[in-house]
CSV table of C-alpha atoms in Angstrom, one decimal:
chain,number,residue,atom,x,y,z
A,1,UNK,CA,137.1,-62.0,236.4
A,2,UNK,CA,140.1,-61.8,238.3
A,3,UNK,CA,142.4,-61.5,235.8
A,4,UNK,CA,145.6,-60.9,236.5
A,5,UNK,CA,146.4,-58.5,234.2
A,6,UNK,CA,148.7,-55.3,235.4
A,7,UNK,CA,146.8,-51.5,235.1
A,8,UNK,CA,144.0,-52.6,234.1
A,9,UNK,CA,118.8,-56.3,249.2
A,10,UNK,CA,116.5,-57.5,249.8
A,11,UNK,CA,116.9,-61.1,251.6
A,12,UNK,CA,113.7,-62.9,251.0
A,13,UNK,CA,112.2,-66.3,252.2
A,14,UNK,CA,113.5,-69.4,250.5
A,15,UNK,CA,110.7,-69.7,248.3
A,16,UNK,CA,111.1,-65.9,247.6
A,17,UNK,CA,114.6,-66.6,246.0
A,18,UNK,CA,113.9,-69.5,244.5
A,19,UNK,CA,111.4,-67.6,242.4
A,20,UNK,CA,113.8,-64.9,241.9
A,21,UNK,CA,116.2,-66.9,240.6
A,22,UNK,CA,114.3,-67.3,237.6
A,23,UNK,CA,114.7,-64.1,236.4
A,24,UNK,CA,118.2,-63.7,234.8
A,25,UNK,CA,120.0,-61.6,232.3
A,26,UNK,CA,121.0,-62.6,228.8
A,27,UNK,CA,124.2,-64.6,228.3
A,28,UNK,CA,127.2,-64.2,226.0
A,29,UNK,CA,126.1,-63.8,222.4
A,30,UNK,CA,122.8,-63.0,223.8
A,31,UNK,CA,120.3,-60.6,221.7
A,32,UNK,CA,118.8,-57.5,223.9
A,33,UNK,CA,115.4,-58.0,224.4
A,34,UNK,CA,115.3,-61.8,223.2
A,35,UNK,CA,112.9,-64.2,225.3
A,36,UNK,CA,114.8,-65.7,228.3
A,37,UNK,CA,115.5,-69.0,229.3
A,38,UNK,CA,115.0,-69.2,232.8
A,39,UNK,CA,117.8,-71.3,234.4
A,40,UNK,CA,116.7,-74.4,237.3
A,41,UNK,CA,117.2,-73.1,240.6
A,42,UNK,CA,120.5,-74.6,241.9
A,43,UNK,CA,121.1,-73.1,245.4
A,44,UNK,CA,124.3,-71.6,244.5
A,45,UNK,CA,124.1,-69.2,247.5
A,46,UNK,CA,123.7,-72.2,249.9
A,47,UNK,CA,127.4,-73.3,249.3
A,48,UNK,CA,129.0,-74.8,252.4
A,49,UNK,CA,132.3,-74.3,253.5
A,50,UNK,CA,135.0,-77.3,253.0
A,51,UNK,CA,136.9,-79.2,255.9
A,52,UNK,CA,139.2,-76.9,257.6
A,53,UNK,CA,137.7,-73.5,256.2
A,54,UNK,CA,136.5,-71.0,259.1
A,55,UNK,CA,132.9,-71.7,260.1
A,56,UNK,CA,129.8,-70.6,258.3
A,57,UNK,CA,128.6,-70.9,254.9
A,58,UNK,CA,129.7,-69.0,251.8
A,59,UNK,CA,126.7,-66.1,252.3
A,60,UNK,CA,128.7,-65.8,255.6
A,61,UNK,CA,132.0,-64.4,254.0
A,62,UNK,CA,129.1,-61.5,252.0
A,63,UNK,CA,129.7,-57.9,253.1
A,64,UNK,CA,127.2,-56.4,255.2
A,65,UNK,CA,126.1,-54.0,252.5
A,66,UNK,CA,126.1,-56.7,249.6
A,67,UNK,CA,123.9,-59.7,251.3
A,68,UNK,CA,124.3,-63.1,249.1
A,69,UNK,CA,121.2,-64.3,247.6
A,70,UNK,CA,120.1,-66.8,245.2
A,71,UNK,CA,119.2,-64.0,242.8
A,72,UNK,CA,122.2,-62.1,243.1
A,73,UNK,CA,124.2,-65.4,242.4
A,74,UNK,CA,122.1,-66.5,239.5
A,75,UNK,CA,122.5,-63.3,237.8
A,76,UNK,CA,126.1,-62.9,238.4
A,77,UNK,CA,126.4,-66.2,236.7
A,78,UNK,CA,125.2,-64.9,233.5
A,79,UNK,CA,127.1,-61.9,233.6
A,80,UNK,CA,130.8,-63.8,234.2
A,81,UNK,CA,129.1,-65.4,230.6
A,82,UNK,CA,127.8,-62.4,229.2
A,83,UNK,CA,130.2,-61.1,226.2
A,84,UNK,CA,128.1,-57.6,226.5
A,85,UNK,CA,130.3,-56.7,228.9
A,86,UNK,CA,133.4,-56.1,226.5
A,87,UNK,CA,133.9,-53.1,224.3
A,88,UNK,CA,133.7,-55.6,221.1
A,89,UNK,CA,131.5,-58.2,222.5
A,90,UNK,CA,133.4,-60.9,222.2
A,91,UNK,CA,135.2,-61.5,225.5
A,92,UNK,CA,133.4,-62.7,228.9
A,93,UNK,CA,134.6,-62.5,232.0
A,94,UNK,CA,134.5,-67.0,231.1
A,95,UNK,CA,136.8,-66.9,227.9
A,96,UNK,CA,139.6,-66.7,230.8
A,97,UNK,CA,138.4,-68.4,233.5
A,98,UNK,CA,137.0,-71.5,232.0
A,99,UNK,CA,134.9,-73.7,234.2
A,100,UNK,CA,137.1,-77.0,233.3
A,101,UNK,CA,140.5,-75.1,234.2
A,102,UNK,CA,139.4,-74.7,237.8
A,103,UNK,CA,138.0,-71.1,236.0
A,104,UNK,CA,142.0,-70.4,235.1
A,105,UNK,CA,142.7,-70.4,231.6
A,106,UNK,CA,145.3,-73.3,229.7
A,107,UNK,CA,147.4,-70.7,227.9
A,108,UNK,CA,150.1,-68.6,229.7
A,109,UNK,CA,148.6,-65.0,229.3
A,110,UNK,CA,144.8,-65.0,228.1
A,111,UNK,CA,143.8,-62.8,225.1
A,112,UNK,CA,141.7,-59.8,225.5
A,113,UNK,CA,139.7,-58.0,223.4
A,114,UNK,CA,141.1,-57.7,219.8
A,115,UNK,CA,143.4,-60.3,220.6
A,116,UNK,CA,145.4,-58.1,223.3
A,117,UNK,CA,147.5,-59.6,225.8
A,118,UNK,CA,148.9,-58.2,229.2
A,119,UNK,CA,151.7,-60.0,230.9
A,120,UNK,CA,150.1,-62.0,233.7
A,121,UNK,CA,148.3,-65.5,233.8
A,122,UNK,CA,144.6,-65.8,234.6
A,123,UNK,CA,144.5,-67.1,238.1
A,124,UNK,CA,142.1,-69.8,239.3
A,125,UNK,CA,139.0,-68.6,240.7
A,126,UNK,CA,138.1,-71.3,243.7
A,127,UNK,CA,137.0,-70.4,247.3
A,128,UNK,CA,137.6,-66.8,247.0
A,129,UNK,CA,135.0,-66.1,249.3
A,130,UNK,CA,137.5,-66.4,252.0
A,131,UNK,CA,139.8,-64.4,250.7
A,132,UNK,CA,141.0,-60.7,251.6
A,133,UNK,CA,143.3,-59.7,248.6
A,134,UNK,CA,142.8,-60.3,244.7
A,135,UNK,CA,144.6,-60.3,241.9
A,136,UNK,CA,148.4,-61.3,241.6
A,137,UNK,CA,149.7,-58.0,242.9
A,138,UNK,CA,146.2,-58.1,245.5
A,139,UNK,CA,145.3,-54.4,244.6
A,140,UNK,CA,142.3,-55.1,245.2
A,141,UNK,CA,140.7,-55.5,249.3
A,142,UNK,CA,137.1,-57.5,248.1
A,143,UNK,CA,135.7,-59.6,245.6
A,144,UNK,CA,133.1,-56.6,244.9
A,145,UNK,CA,136.2,-54.2,244.1
A,146,UNK,CA,137.8,-56.4,241.8
A,147,UNK,CA,134.9,-57.4,239.8
A,148,UNK,CA,134.8,-54.2,237.7
A,149,UNK,CA,138.1,-53.9,237.0
A,150,UNK,CA,138.7,-56.6,234.1
A,151,UNK,CA,135.9,-55.2,232.4
A,152,UNK,CA,137.4,-51.5,232.2
A,153,UNK,CA,141.1,-53.0,231.9
A,154,UNK,CA,142.0,-52.0,228.3
A,155,UNK,CA,144.0,-55.3,227.6
A,156,UNK,CA,140.8,-57.3,228.7
A,157,UNK,CA,137.3,-56.3,228.2
A,158,UNK,CA,138.3,-52.3,227.5
A,159,UNK,CA,135.2,-51.5,228.4
A,160,UNK,CA,133.6,-48.6,231.1
A,161,UNK,CA,131.4,-49.6,233.6
A,162,UNK,CA,129.1,-46.4,232.9
A,163,UNK,CA,128.8,-48.2,229.1
A,164,UNK,CA,128.1,-51.7,230.0
A,165,UNK,CA,125.6,-50.3,232.7
A,166,UNK,CA,124.0,-48.3,229.3
A,167,UNK,CA,123.9,-51.7,227.7
A,168,UNK,CA,122.5,-53.5,230.4
A,169,UNK,CA,119.8,-51.1,231.1
A,170,UNK,CA,119.0,-51.2,227.4
A,171,UNK,CA,118.3,-54.5,227.7
A,172,UNK,CA,114.4,-55.4,229.2
A,173,UNK,CA,115.4,-58.7,230.8
A,174,UNK,CA,118.5,-57.5,232.2
A,175,UNK,CA,116.4,-54.6,234.1
A,176,UNK,CA,114.3,-57.0,235.2
A,177,UNK,CA,116.7,-59.2,236.3
A,178,UNK,CA,118.7,-56.6,238.2
A,179,UNK,CA,115.6,-55.2,239.3
A,180,UNK,CA,114.5,-58.8,240.9
A,181,UNK,CA,118.1,-59.0,242.6
A,182,UNK,CA,118.6,-55.8,244.0
A,183,UNK,CA,115.2,-53.6,243.7
A,184,UNK,CA,116.9,-51.3,240.8
A,185,UNK,CA,117.7,-51.8,237.9
A,186,UNK,CA,121.7,-52.2,236.8
A,187,UNK,CA,124.4,-49.7,237.8
A,188,UNK,CA,127.8,-49.8,238.1
A,189,UNK,CA,127.6,-51.2,242.1
A,190,UNK,CA,125.1,-53.7,241.1
A,191,UNK,CA,127.1,-55.0,238.4
A,192,UNK,CA,130.0,-55.5,240.4
A,193,UNK,CA,128.1,-56.6,243.5
A,194,UNK,CA,126.0,-59.4,241.4
A,195,UNK,CA,129.3,-61.1,239.6
A,196,UNK,CA,130.7,-60.9,243.2
A,197,UNK,CA,127.9,-63.0,244.3
A,198,UNK,CA,128.5,-65.5,241.6
A,199,UNK,CA,132.5,-65.9,242.4
A,200,UNK,CA,131.7,-66.0,245.9
A,201,UNK,CA,130.0,-69.5,245.5
A,202,UNK,CA,132.7,-71.3,243.3
A,203,UNK,CA,133.5,-73.3,246.0
A,204,UNK,CA,135.5,-76.6,245.8
A,205,UNK,CA,135.6,-79.1,248.7
A,206,UNK,CA,135.4,-82.4,247.7
A,207,UNK,CA,138.5,-83.4,246.1
A,208,UNK,CA,140.7,-86.9,247.1
A,209,UNK,CA,142.2,-84.6,249.8
A,210,UNK,CA,139.4,-83.6,251.2
A,211,UNK,CA,137.3,-86.6,251.4
A,212,UNK,CA,140.8,-88.3,252.8
A,213,UNK,CA,140.2,-85.4,255.7
A,214,UNK,CA,136.5,-86.5,256.4
A,215,UNK,CA,138.2,-90.0,257.3
A,216,UNK,CA,137.5,-91.4,253.5
A,217,UNK,CA,140.8,-92.5,251.9
A,218,UNK,CA,139.8,-94.7,248.8
A,219,UNK,CA,140.9,-92.3,246.5
A,220,UNK,CA,143.9,-91.3,248.7
A,221,UNK,CA,146.8,-94.2,248.7
A,222,UNK,CA,150.3,-94.2,250.2
A,223,UNK,CA,151.7,-91.9,247.6
A,224,UNK,CA,149.5,-89.3,248.6
A,225,UNK,CA,149.7,-89.8,251.9
A,226,UNK,CA,153.5,-89.8,251.4
A,227,UNK,CA,153.3,-86.7,249.6
A,228,UNK,CA,150.9,-85.0,251.9
A,229,UNK,CA,153.3,-85.6,254.8
A,230,UNK,CA,156.0,-84.0,252.3
A,231,UNK,CA,154.4,-80.9,252.4
A,232,UNK,CA,152.9,-80.6,255.5
A,233,UNK,CA,156.7,-81.1,257.1
A,234,UNK,CA,159.3,-78.5,258.2
A,235,UNK,CA,161.5,-80.0,255.5
A,236,UNK,CA,159.9,-78.4,252.3
A,237,UNK,CA,158.0,-75.8,254.5
A,238,UNK,CA,155.2,-75.9,251.8
A,239,UNK,CA,152.7,-75.5,254.8
A,240,UNK,CA,154.1,-71.7,255.6
A,241,UNK,CA,152.1,-70.2,252.5
A,242,UNK,CA,149.7,-73.4,251.9
A,243,UNK,CA,148.0,-74.4,255.6
A,244,UNK,CA,146.1,-77.1,255.7
A,245,UNK,CA,142.4,-76.3,254.9
A,246,UNK,CA,142.4,-73.1,252.6
A,247,UNK,CA,145.8,-74.0,251.4
A,248,UNK,CA,146.4,-70.3,251.1
A,249,UNK,CA,147.7,-67.7,253.6
A,250,UNK,CA,146.1,-65.1,251.4
A,251,UNK,CA,149.4,-63.2,251.3
A,252,UNK,CA,152.0,-61.7,248.8
A,253,UNK,CA,155.2,-63.6,248.6
A,254,UNK,CA,158.5,-63.8,246.5
A,255,UNK,CA,158.6,-67.6,245.9
A,256,UNK,CA,161.7,-67.1,243.7
A,257,UNK,CA,160.1,-67.0,240.1
A,258,UNK,CA,161.0,-63.5,240.1
A,259,UNK,CA,164.2,-62.8,237.3
A,260,UNK,CA,166.0,-59.1,236.8
A,261,UNK,CA,164.0,-56.8,235.0
A,262,UNK,CA,160.5,-59.2,235.0
A,263,UNK,CA,157.2,-58.3,236.6
A,264,UNK,CA,157.9,-56.5,239.6
A,265,UNK,CA,154.5,-57.3,241.4
A,266,UNK,CA,153.4,-56.0,244.2
A,267,UNK,CA,156.3,-53.2,244.2
A,268,UNK,CA,153.8,-51.7,240.9
A,269,UNK,CA,151.1,-51.1,243.9
A,270,UNK,CA,153.0,-50.0,246.7
A,271,UNK,CA,156.5,-48.7,245.6
A,272,UNK,CA,158.3,-50.7,248.3
A,273,UNK,CA,161.7,-52.2,247.4
A,274,UNK,CA,161.1,-54.9,249.5
A,275,UNK,CA,158.0,-55.7,247.6
A,276,UNK,CA,159.7,-56.3,244.5
A,277,UNK,CA,158.7,-60.1,243.0
A,278,UNK,CA,156.0,-60.7,245.5
A,279,UNK,CA,153.2,-61.8,244.3
A,280,UNK,CA,149.6,-63.6,245.7
A,281,UNK,CA,149.7,-67.3,247.4
A,282,UNK,CA,147.3,-69.1,245.2
A,283,UNK,CA,145.1,-72.0,247.0
A,284,UNK,CA,145.8,-75.4,245.6
A,285,UNK,CA,142.7,-77.3,245.3
A,286,UNK,CA,141.9,-78.2,241.6
A,287,UNK,CA,145.4,-77.0,240.9
A,288,UNK,CA,146.5,-79.8,238.4
A,289,UNK,CA,143.6,-78.8,236.4
A,290,UNK,CA,145.3,-75.1,235.9
A,291,UNK,CA,148.4,-75.0,234.5
A,292,UNK,CA,150.2,-73.2,233.6
A,293,UNK,CA,151.8,-71.5,236.5
A,294,UNK,CA,153.1,-68.8,238.3
A,295,UNK,CA,152.2,-65.1,237.8
A,296,UNK,CA,153.3,-65.2,234.3
A,297,UNK,CA,152.3,-68.5,232.8
A,298,UNK,CA,156.1,-69.4,232.6
A,299,UNK,CA,156.0,-72.9,234.8
A,300,UNK,CA,154.1,-75.2,232.3
A,301,UNK,CA,153.6,-78.4,234.7
A,302,UNK,CA,153.0,-79.8,238.0
A,303,UNK,CA,156.2,-81.4,237.7
A,304,UNK,CA,157.8,-78.1,236.8
A,305,UNK,CA,156.8,-76.5,240.1
A,306,UNK,CA,157.7,-79.2,242.2
A,307,UNK,CA,161.5,-79.0,240.3
A,308,UNK,CA,161.6,-75.0,240.6
A,309,UNK,CA,161.3,-75.3,244.5
A,310,UNK,CA,163.7,-78.1,244.8
A,311,UNK,CA,165.8,-76.0,243.3
A,312,UNK,CA,165.3,-72.9,245.3
A,313,UNK,CA,164.1,-70.9,243.0
A,314,UNK,CA,165.5,-68.8,240.1
A,315,UNK,CA,168.2,-67.3,241.9
A,316,UNK,CA,167.3,-63.9,242.2
A,317,UNK,CA,168.1,-62.2,245.4
A,318,UNK,CA,165.2,-61.0,246.1
A,319,UNK,CA,163.5,-64.2,247.0
A,320,UNK,CA,162.3,-64.7,250.3
A,321,UNK,CA,164.8,-66.3,252.5
A,322,UNK,CA,162.2,-69.5,253.5
A,323,UNK,CA,163.0,-70.4,249.8
A,324,UNK,CA,165.5,-72.9,249.8
A,325,UNK,CA,167.1,-75.5,247.7
A,326,UNK,CA,165.5,-78.9,248.6
A,327,UNK,CA,167.2,-82.3,248.7
A,328,UNK,CA,164.3,-84.8,247.3
A,329,UNK,CA,164.8,-87.7,245.9
A,330,UNK,CA,162.8,-88.6,242.5
A,331,UNK,CA,160.2,-90.9,244.2
A,332,UNK,CA,159.7,-87.7,246.8
A,333,UNK,CA,159.0,-85.6,243.8
A,334,UNK,CA,156.4,-88.5,242.7
A,335,UNK,CA,154.7,-88.6,246.5
A,336,UNK,CA,154.5,-84.7,246.0
A,337,UNK,CA,152.8,-84.8,242.6
A,338,UNK,CA,150.2,-87.1,243.7
A,339,UNK,CA,149.4,-85.0,246.7
A,340,UNK,CA,148.8,-82.1,244.3
A,341,UNK,CA,146.9,-83.9,242.0
A,342,UNK,CA,144.4,-85.4,244.8
A,343,UNK,CA,143.2,-81.7,245.4
A,344,UNK,CA,141.0,-81.8,242.2
A,345,UNK,CA,137.6,-81.8,242.9
A,346,UNK,CA,136.6,-83.3,239.6
A,347,UNK,CA,132.6,-82.5,240.2
A,348,UNK,CA,133.6,-78.7,240.8
A,349,UNK,CA,135.2,-79.1,237.1
A,350,UNK,CA,131.6,-80.2,236.0
A,351,UNK,CA,129.3,-78.7,238.3
A,352,UNK,CA,126.2,-77.2,236.2
A,353,UNK,CA,125.6,-75.2,238.9
A,354,UNK,CA,128.8,-73.1,237.8
A,355,UNK,CA,128.2,-73.3,233.8
A,356,UNK,CA,127.1,-71.1,231.5
A,357,UNK,CA,122.7,-70.9,232.1
A,358,UNK,CA,120.8,-71.7,229.2
A,359,UNK,CA,119.6,-69.1,226.6
């Protein structure tokens, strides 16, 4: 869905939304026209913002021309797991964005259709409702815009949106689900809107750190507190890119991972010399579940991430001057690691609302 491989309306009553949500499109491996098993209504669209986020629930982040409803979120959930959205029907969005890995992948670069590989790591899909840039190079400005790009990307799903719409319109259950959600049959626009609606509901805010912010320190001990203090100190300056609350400034930044001749990142979009090696700053909730790290998946562990920052990056002159060597003791590194691991929301990683619906 939000892979980083380059180049590549009705608002009814609450009862109406629940009823509409019981009609859903076929999932991965489904047979067109097969009997659909309605999922249990799970109120995806009612997700609340975690502590420190902008006020308002997730529905408040949806664009005016694509309001979030339960029916749209449930439809997008099903499409997220639907392999018919790839040319060979072998890849779904969920193939590269697996819930147990914070909707990222466990390999440096995911395999697309026919085993094709791009050059970028599949980023985690967590709390993106509050973001304004998407993909590692920031080339998409909304969830709706980005939703169709991996489908059409030749190294990912390699299917035109037009062909995807033809497949969906050939399935009676799909047409019924889209009509319930959008008052019209499948189209490229409503396909993008449905997928974006589901991704918008992927809200994580119940990690030990989040509970700590609410005054519950039962799973947030001395090491985590020391790591938190370091993380938000001027000494490490981690908070400049990962401020409290959302834990991302939603910007693009050269964090020292770029090496000569490597992926130019944002510069591929803008052509500006100053954008060489800049990549989107990811949010950090569930970061311990989404290894490997960086735009290319070249850093295998969180410990290695901490070590790279402590060295001041990889030494390329394009590195942002804020990235400088840090004099960290082994104990301080361990505390930072403990803090980062305390950002894991185990409930999110196993929440049935986000899992593949029954079919």
